[in-house]
PDB file of C-alpha atoms and ligand atoms in Angstrom:
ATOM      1  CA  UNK A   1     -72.102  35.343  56.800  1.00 43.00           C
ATOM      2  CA  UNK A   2     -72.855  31.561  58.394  1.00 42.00           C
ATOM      3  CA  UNK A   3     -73.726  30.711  54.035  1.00 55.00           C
ATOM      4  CA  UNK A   4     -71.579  30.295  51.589  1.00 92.00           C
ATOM      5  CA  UNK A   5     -73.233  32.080  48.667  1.00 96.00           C
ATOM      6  CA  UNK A   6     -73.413  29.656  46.188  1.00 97.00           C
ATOM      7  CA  UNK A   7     -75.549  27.413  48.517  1.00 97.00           C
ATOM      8  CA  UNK A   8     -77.883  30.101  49.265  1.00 96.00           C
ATOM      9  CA  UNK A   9     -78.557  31.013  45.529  1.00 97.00           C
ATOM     10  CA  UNK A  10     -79.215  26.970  45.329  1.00 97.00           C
ATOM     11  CA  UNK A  11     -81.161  27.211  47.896  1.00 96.00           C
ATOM     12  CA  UNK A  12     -83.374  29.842  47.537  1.00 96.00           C
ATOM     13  CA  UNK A  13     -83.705  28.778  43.730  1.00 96.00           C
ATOM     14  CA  UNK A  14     -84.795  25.484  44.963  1.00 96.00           C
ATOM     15  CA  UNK A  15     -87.669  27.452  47.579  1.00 95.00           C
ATOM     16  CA  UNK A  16     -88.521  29.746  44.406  1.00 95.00           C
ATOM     17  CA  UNK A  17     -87.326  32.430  45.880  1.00 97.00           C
ATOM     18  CA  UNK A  18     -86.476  35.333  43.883  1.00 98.00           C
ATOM     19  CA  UNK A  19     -83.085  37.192  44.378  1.00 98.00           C
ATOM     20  CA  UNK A  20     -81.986  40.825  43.456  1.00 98.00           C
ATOM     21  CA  UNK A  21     -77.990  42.125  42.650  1.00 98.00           C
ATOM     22  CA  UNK A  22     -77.540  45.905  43.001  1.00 98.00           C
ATOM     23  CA  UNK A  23     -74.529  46.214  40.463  1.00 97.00           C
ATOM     24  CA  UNK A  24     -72.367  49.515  41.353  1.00 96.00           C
ATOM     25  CA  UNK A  25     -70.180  50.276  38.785  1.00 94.00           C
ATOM     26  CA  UNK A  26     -67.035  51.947  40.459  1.00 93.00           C
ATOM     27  CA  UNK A  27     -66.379  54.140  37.880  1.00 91.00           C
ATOM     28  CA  UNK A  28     -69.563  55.910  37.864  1.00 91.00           C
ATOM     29  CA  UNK A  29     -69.295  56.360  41.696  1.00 91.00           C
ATOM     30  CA  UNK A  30     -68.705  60.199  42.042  1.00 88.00           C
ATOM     31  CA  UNK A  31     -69.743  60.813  45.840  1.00 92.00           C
ATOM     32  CA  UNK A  32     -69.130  58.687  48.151  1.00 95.00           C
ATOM     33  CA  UNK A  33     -72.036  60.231  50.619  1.00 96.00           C
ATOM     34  CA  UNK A  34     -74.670  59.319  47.998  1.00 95.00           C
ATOM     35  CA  UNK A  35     -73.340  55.870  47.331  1.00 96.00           C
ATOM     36  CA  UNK A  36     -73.518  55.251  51.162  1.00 97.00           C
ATOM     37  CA  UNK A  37     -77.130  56.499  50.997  1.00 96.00           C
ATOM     38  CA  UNK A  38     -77.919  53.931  48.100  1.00 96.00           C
ATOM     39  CA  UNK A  39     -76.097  51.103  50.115  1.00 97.00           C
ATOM     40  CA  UNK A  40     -78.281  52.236  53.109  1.00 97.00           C
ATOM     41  CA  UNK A  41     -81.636  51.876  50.965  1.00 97.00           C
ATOM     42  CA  UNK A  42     -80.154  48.798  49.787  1.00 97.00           C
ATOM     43  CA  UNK A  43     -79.961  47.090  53.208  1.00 97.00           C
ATOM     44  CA  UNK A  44     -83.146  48.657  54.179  1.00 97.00           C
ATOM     45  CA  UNK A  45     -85.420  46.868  51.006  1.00 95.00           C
ATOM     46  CA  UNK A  46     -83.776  43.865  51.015  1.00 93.00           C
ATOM     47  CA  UNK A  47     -81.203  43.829  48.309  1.00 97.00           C
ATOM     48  CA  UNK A  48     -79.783  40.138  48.387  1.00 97.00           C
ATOM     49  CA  UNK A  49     -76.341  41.137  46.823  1.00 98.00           C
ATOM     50  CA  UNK A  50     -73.477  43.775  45.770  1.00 98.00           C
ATOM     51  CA  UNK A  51     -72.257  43.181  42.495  1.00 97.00           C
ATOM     52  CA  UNK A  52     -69.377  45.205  42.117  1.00 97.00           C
ATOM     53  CA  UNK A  53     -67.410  45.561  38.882  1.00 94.00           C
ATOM     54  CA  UNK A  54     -67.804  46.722  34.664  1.00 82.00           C
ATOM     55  CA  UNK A  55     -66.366  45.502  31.650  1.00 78.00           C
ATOM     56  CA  UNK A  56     -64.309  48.950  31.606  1.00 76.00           C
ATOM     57  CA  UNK A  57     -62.639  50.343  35.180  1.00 76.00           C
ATOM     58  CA  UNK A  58     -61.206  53.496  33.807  1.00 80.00           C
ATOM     59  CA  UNK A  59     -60.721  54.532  37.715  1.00 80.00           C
ATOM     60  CA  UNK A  60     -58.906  53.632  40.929  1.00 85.00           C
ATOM     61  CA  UNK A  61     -62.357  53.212  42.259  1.00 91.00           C
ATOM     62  CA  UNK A  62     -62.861  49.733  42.912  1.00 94.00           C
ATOM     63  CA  UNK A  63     -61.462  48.825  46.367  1.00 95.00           C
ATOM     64  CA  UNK A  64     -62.620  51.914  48.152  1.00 95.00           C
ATOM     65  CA  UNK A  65     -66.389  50.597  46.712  1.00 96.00           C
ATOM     66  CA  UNK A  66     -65.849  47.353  48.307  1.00 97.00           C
ATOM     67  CA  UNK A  67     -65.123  48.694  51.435  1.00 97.00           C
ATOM     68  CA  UNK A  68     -67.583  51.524  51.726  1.00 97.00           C
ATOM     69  CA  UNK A  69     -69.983  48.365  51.397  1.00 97.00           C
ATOM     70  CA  UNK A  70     -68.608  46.102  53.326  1.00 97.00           C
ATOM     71  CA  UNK A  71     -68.670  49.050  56.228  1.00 97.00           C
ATOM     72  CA  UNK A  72     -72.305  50.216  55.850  1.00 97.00           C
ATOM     73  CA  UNK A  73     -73.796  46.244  55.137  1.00 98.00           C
ATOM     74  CA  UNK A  74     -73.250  43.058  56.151  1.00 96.00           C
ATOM     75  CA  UNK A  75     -74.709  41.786  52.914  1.00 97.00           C
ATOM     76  CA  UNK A  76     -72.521  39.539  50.381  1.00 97.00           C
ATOM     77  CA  UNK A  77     -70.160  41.746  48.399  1.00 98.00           C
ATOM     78  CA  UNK A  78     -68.979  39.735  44.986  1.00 98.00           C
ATOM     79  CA  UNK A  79     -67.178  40.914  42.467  1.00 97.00           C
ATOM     80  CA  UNK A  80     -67.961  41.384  38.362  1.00 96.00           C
ATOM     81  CA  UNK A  81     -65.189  41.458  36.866  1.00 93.00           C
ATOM     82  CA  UNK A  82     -64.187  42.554  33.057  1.00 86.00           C
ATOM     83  CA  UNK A  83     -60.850  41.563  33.338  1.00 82.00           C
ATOM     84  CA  UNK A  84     -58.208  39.847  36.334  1.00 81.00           C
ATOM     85  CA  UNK A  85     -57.088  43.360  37.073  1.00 81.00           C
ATOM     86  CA  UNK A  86     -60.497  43.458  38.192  1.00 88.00           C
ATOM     87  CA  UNK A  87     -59.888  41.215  41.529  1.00 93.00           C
ATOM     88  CA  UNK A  88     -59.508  42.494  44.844  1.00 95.00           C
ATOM     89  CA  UNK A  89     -59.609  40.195  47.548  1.00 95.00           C
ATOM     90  CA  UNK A  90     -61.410  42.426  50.250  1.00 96.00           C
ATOM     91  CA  UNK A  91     -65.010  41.457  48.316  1.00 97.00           C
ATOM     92  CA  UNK A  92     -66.463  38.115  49.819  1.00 97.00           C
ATOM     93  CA  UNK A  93     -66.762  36.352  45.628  1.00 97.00           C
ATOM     94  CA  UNK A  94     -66.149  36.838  42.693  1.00 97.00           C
ATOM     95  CA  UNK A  95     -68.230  35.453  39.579  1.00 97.00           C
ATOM     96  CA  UNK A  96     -65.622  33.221  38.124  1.00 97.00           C
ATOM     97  CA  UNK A  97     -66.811  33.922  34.843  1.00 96.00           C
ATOM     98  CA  UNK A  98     -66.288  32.322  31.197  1.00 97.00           C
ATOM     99  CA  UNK A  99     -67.821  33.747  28.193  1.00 96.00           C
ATOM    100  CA  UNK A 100     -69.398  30.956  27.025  1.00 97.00           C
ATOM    101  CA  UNK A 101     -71.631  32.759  24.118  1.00 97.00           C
ATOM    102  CA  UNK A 102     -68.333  33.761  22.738  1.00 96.00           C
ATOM    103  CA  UNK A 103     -65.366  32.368  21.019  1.00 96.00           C
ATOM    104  CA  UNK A 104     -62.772  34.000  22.500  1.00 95.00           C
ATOM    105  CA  UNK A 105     -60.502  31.754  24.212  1.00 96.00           C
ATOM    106  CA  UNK A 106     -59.455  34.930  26.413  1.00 95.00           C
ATOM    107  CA  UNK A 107     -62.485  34.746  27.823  1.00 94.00           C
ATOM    108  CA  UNK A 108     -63.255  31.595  27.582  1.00 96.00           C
ATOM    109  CA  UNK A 109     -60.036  29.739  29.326  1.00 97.00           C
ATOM    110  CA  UNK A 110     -57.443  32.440  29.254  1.00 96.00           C
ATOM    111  CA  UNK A 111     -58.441  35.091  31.888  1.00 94.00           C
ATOM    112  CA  UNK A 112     -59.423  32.108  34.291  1.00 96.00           C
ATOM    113  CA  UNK A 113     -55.638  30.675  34.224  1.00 96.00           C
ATOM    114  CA  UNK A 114     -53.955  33.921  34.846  1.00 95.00           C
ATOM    115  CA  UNK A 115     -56.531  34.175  37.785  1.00 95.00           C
ATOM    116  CA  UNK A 116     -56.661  30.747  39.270  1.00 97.00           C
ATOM    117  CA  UNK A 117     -53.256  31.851  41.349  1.00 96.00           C
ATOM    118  CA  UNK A 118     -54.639  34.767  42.721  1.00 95.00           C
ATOM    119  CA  UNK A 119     -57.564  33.633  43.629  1.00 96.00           C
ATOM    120  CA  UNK A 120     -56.330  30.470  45.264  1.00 96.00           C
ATOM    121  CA  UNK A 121     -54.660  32.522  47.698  1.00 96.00           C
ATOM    122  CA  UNK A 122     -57.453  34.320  48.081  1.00 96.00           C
ATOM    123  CA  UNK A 123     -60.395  33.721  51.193  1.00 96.00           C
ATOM    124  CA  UNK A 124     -62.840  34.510  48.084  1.00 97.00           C
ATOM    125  CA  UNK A 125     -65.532  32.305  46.969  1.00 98.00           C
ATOM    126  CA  UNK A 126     -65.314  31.245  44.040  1.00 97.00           C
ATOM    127  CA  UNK A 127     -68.704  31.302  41.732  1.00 97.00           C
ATOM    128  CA  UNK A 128     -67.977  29.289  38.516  1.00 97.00           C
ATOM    129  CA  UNK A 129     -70.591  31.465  36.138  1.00 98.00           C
ATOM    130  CA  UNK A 130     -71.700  30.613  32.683  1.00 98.00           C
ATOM    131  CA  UNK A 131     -71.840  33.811  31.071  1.00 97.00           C
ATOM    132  CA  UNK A 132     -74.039  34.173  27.853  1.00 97.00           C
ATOM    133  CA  UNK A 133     -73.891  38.120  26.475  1.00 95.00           C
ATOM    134  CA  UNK A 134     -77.344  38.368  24.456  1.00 96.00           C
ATOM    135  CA  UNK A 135     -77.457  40.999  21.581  1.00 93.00           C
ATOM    136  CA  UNK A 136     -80.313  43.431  22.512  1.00 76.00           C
ATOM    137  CA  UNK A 137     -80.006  45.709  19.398  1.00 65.00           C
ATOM    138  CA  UNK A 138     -77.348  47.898  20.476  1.00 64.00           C
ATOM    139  CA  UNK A 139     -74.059  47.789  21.483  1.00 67.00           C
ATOM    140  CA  UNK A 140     -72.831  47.540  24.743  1.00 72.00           C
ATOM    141  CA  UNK A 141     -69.262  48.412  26.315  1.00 80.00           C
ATOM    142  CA  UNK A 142     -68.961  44.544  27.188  1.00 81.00           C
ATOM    143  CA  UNK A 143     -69.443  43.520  23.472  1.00 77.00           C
ATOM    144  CA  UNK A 144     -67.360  45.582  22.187  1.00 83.00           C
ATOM    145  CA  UNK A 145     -64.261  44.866  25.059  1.00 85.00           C
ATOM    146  CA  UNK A 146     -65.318  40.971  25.188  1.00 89.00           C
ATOM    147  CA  UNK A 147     -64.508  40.718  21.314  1.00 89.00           C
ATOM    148  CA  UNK A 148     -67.612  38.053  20.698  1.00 92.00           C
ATOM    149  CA  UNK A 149     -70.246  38.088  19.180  1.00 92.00           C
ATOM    150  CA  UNK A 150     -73.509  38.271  21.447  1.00 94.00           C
ATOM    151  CA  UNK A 151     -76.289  35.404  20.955  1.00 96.00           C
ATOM    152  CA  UNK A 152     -79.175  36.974  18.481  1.00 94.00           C
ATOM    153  CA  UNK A 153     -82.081  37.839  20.533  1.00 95.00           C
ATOM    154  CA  UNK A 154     -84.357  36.142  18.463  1.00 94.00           C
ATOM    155  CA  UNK A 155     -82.275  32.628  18.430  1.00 96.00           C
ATOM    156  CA  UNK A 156     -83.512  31.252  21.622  1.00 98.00           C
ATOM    157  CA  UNK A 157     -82.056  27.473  20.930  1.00 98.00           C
ATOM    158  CA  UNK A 158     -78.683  29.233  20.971  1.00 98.00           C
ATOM    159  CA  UNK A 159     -79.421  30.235  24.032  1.00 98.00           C
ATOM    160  CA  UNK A 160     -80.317  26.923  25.327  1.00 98.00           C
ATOM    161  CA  UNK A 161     -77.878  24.973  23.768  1.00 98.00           C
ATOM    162  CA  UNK A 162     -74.713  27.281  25.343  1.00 98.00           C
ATOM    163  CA  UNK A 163     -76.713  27.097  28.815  1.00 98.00           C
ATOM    164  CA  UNK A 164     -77.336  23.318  28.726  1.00 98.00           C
ATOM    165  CA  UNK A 165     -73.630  22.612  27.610  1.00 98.00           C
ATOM    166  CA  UNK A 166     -72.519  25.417  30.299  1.00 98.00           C
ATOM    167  CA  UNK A 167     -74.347  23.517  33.185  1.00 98.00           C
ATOM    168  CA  UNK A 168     -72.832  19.901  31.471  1.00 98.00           C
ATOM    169  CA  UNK A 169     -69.584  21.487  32.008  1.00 98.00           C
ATOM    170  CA  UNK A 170     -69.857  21.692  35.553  1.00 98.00           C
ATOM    171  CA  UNK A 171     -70.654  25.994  35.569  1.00 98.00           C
ATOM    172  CA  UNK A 172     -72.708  26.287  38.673  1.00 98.00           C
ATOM    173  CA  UNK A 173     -74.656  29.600  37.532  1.00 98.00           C
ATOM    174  CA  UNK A 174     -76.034  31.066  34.120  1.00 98.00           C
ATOM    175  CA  UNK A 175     -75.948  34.151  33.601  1.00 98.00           C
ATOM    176  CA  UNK A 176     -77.890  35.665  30.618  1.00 98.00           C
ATOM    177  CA  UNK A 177     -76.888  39.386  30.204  1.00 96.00           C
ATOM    178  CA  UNK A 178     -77.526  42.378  27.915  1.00 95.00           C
ATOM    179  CA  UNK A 179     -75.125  44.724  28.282  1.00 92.00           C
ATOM    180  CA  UNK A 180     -75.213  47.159  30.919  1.00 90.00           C
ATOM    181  CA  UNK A 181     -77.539  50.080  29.617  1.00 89.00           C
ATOM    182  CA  UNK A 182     -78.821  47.623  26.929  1.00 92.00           C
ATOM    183  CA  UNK A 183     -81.454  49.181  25.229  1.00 91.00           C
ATOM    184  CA  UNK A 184     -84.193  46.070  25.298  1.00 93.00           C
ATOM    185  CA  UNK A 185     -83.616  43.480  28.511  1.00 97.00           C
ATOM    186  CA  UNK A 186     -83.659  39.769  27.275  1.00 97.00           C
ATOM    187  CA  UNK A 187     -86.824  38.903  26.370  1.00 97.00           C
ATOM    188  CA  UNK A 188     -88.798  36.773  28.027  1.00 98.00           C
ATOM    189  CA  UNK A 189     -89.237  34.113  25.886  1.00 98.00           C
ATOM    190  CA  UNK A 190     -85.508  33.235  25.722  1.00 98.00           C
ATOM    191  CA  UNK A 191     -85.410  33.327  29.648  1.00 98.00           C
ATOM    192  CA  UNK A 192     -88.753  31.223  29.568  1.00 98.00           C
ATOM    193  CA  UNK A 193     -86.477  28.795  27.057  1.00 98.00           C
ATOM    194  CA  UNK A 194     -83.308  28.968  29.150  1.00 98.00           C
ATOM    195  CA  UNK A 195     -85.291  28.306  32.500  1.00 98.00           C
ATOM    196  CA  UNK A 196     -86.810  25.143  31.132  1.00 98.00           C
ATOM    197  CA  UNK A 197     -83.350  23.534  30.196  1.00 98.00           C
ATOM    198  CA  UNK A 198     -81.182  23.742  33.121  1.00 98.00           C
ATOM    199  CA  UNK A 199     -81.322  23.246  36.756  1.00 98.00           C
ATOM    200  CA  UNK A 200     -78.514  25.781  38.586  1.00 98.00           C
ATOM    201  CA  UNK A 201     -79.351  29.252  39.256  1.00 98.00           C
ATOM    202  CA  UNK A 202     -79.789  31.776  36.312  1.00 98.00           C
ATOM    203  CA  UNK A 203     -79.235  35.389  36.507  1.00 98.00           C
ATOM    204  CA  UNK A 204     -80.518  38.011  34.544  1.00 98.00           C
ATOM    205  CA  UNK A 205     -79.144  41.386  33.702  1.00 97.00           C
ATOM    206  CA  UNK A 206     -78.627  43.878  31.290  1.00 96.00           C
ATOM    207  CA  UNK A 207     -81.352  47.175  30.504  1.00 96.00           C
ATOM    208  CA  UNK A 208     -83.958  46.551  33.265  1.00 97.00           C
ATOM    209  CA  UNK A 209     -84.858  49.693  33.688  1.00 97.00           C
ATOM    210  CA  UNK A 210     -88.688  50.025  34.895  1.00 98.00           C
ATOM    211  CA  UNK A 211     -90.579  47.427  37.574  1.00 98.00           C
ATOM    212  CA  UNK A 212     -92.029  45.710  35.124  1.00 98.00           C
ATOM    213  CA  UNK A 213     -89.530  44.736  33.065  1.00 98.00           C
ATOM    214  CA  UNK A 214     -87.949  43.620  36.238  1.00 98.00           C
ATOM    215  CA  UNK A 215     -91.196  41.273  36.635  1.00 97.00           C
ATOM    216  CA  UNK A 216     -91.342  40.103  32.773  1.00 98.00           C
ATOM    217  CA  UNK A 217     -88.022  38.606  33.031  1.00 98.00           C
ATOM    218  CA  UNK A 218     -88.221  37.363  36.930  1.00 97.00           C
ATOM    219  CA  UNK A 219     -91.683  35.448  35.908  1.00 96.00           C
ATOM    220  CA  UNK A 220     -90.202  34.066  32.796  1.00 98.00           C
ATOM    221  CA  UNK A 221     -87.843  32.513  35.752  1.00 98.00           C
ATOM    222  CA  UNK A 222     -84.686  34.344  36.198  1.00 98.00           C
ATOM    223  CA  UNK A 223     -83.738  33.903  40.062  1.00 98.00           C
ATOM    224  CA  UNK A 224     -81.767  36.593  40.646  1.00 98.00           C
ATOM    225  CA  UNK A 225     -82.125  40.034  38.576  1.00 98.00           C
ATOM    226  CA  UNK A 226     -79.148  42.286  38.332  1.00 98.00           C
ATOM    227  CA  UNK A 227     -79.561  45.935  37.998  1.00 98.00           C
ATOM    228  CA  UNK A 228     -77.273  48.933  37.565  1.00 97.00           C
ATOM    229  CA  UNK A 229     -77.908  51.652  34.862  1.00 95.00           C
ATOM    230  CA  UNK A 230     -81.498  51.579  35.638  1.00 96.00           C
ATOM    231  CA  UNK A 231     -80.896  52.353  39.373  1.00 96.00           C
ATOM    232  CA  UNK A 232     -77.963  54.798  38.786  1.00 92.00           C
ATOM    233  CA  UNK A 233     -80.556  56.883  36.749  1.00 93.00           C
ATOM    234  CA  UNK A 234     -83.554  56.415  39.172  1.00 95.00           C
ATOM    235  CA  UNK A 235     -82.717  55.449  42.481  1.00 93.00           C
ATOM    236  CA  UNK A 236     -86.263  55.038  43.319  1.00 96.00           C
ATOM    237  CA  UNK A 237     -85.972  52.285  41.201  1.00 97.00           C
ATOM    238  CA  UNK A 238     -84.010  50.192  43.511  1.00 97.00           C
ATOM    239  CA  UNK A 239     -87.239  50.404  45.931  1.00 97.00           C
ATOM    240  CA  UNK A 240     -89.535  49.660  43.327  1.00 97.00           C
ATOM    241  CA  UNK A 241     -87.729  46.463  42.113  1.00 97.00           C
ATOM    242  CA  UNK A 242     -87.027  45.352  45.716  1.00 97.00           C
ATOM    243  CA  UNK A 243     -91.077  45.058  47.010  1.00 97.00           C
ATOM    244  CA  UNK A 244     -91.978  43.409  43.540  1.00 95.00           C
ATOM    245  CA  UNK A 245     -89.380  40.799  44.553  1.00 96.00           C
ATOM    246  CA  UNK A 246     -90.663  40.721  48.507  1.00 95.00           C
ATOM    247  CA  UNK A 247     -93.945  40.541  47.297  1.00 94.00           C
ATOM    248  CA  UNK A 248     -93.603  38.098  44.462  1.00 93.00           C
ATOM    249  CA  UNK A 249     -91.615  36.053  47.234  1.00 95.00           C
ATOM    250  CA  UNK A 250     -94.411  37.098  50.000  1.00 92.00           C
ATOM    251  CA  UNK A 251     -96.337  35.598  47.623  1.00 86.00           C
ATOM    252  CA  UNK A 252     -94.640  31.997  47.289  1.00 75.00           C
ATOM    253  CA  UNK A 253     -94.675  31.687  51.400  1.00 70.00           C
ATOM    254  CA  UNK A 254     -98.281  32.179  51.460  1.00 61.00           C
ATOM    255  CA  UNK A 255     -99.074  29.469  49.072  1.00 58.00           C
TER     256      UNK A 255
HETATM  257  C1  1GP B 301     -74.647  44.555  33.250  1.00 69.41           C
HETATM  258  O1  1GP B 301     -76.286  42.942  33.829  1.00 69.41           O
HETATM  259  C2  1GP B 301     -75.667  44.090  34.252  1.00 69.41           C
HETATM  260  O2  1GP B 301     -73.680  43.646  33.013  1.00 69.41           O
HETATM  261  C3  1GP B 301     -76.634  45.190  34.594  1.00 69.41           C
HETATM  262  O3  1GP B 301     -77.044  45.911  33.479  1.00 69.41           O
HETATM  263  O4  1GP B 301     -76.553  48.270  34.084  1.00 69.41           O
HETATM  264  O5  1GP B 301     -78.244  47.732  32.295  1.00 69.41           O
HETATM  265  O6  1GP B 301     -78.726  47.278  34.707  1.00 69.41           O
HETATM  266  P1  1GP B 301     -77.686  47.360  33.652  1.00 69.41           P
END
């Protein structure tokens, strides 16, 4: 990897250039054969990223993930982690996330301190992350663990407001999630609103489940779409998120 990640999210956020996280959950990794065939189909469509991580790792899962990726892909393996027993240095980052939607000092400052050691020591990079949990009607694992209470989906200057103070604090990504399995993705109007107010990369994540919810929230401007659930229950999903991002981005180099 001759780029450090952060720059090439910056980058390609800066070209318009869409980006796409598969997000394997360790714990719902059964078979280690079919996970190597979704890595494989990964690499082959153009996945940008492994996100690899849950709010809840019930299993001993997660460092024989990272290295079953790191052996079939050279792509950038970061980490998404619930909790700092969630680090393992063999990934290349880790989202350095604080909970900024919520009021949980935990998760706001708390997590971060007991980490800052370990990952000092560590050759990971570090991805300060901004991370806003959106209530999408239902309630998701990481609501529930996190303790906070999610931003209403309907209160878009919420939204805004934790994004533009998230980016004043020196956070050098947003990311706007639903909940993994999230029955309704963050609408596209609150992305639209979020886009508009800050300049670093924003993710997007949480129930995308079909192609064109994918393409509702990546044309209201998320750069980089994460997807797990949606994939774990139709791989050919993976595929048919991948070419509308080549050819939304096929699309940009033409014009
Ligand atoms: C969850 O944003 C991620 O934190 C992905 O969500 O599993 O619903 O795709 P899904």
């Amino acid at each position: 990897m001759n780029k450090k990640i952060l720059q090439t999210l910056v980058e390609r956020k800066s070209s318009g250039l869409k980006s796409f996280a598969l997000l394997i959950d360790p714990d719902k990794v059964r078979d280690s054969g079919e996970l190597v065939k979704l890595i494989n189909i990964a690499v082959e469509n153009k996945v940008n990223f492994f996100f690899v991580g849950g709010s809840l790792l019930t299993g001993n899962n997660l460092h024989h993930v990272i290295e079953l990726v790191k052996r079939n892909s050279q792509l950038p393996v970061v980490l998404f982690p619930g909790s700092t027993m969630h680090i393992d240095v063999s990934a290349d980052a880790v989202l350095f996330l604080s909970l900024i939607s919520g009021r949980n000092p935990e998760l706001l400052i708390g997590q971060q301190v007991i980490a800052a050691p370990i990952l000092k020591r560590s050759s990971l990079e570090i991805l300060p992350t901004g991370y806003l949990l959106i209530d999408a009607d239902n309630h998701t694992t990481v609501s529930y663990m996190s303790n906070t209470t999610p931003i209403p989906a309907d209160k878009h200057s919420v939204a805004v407001c934790t994004a533009m103070a998230g980016e004043m604090l020196g956070l050098k990504l947003i990311y706007m999630d639903a909940g993994s399995g999230a029955r309704f993705p963050i609408s596209p109007r609150m992305i639209a609103a979020v886009r508009r107010s800050i300049e670093i990369p924003l993710i997007v994540g949480g129930g995308i489940n079909s192609v064109d919810k994918a393409l509702a929230s990546l044309r209201a401007g998320a750069d980089m779409l994460v997807v797990g659930n949606g994939i774990e229950e139709n791989p050919n999903l993976l595929i048919e998120v991948s070419d509308a991002i080549n050819n939304l981005n096929q699309e940009l180099d033409i014009h």
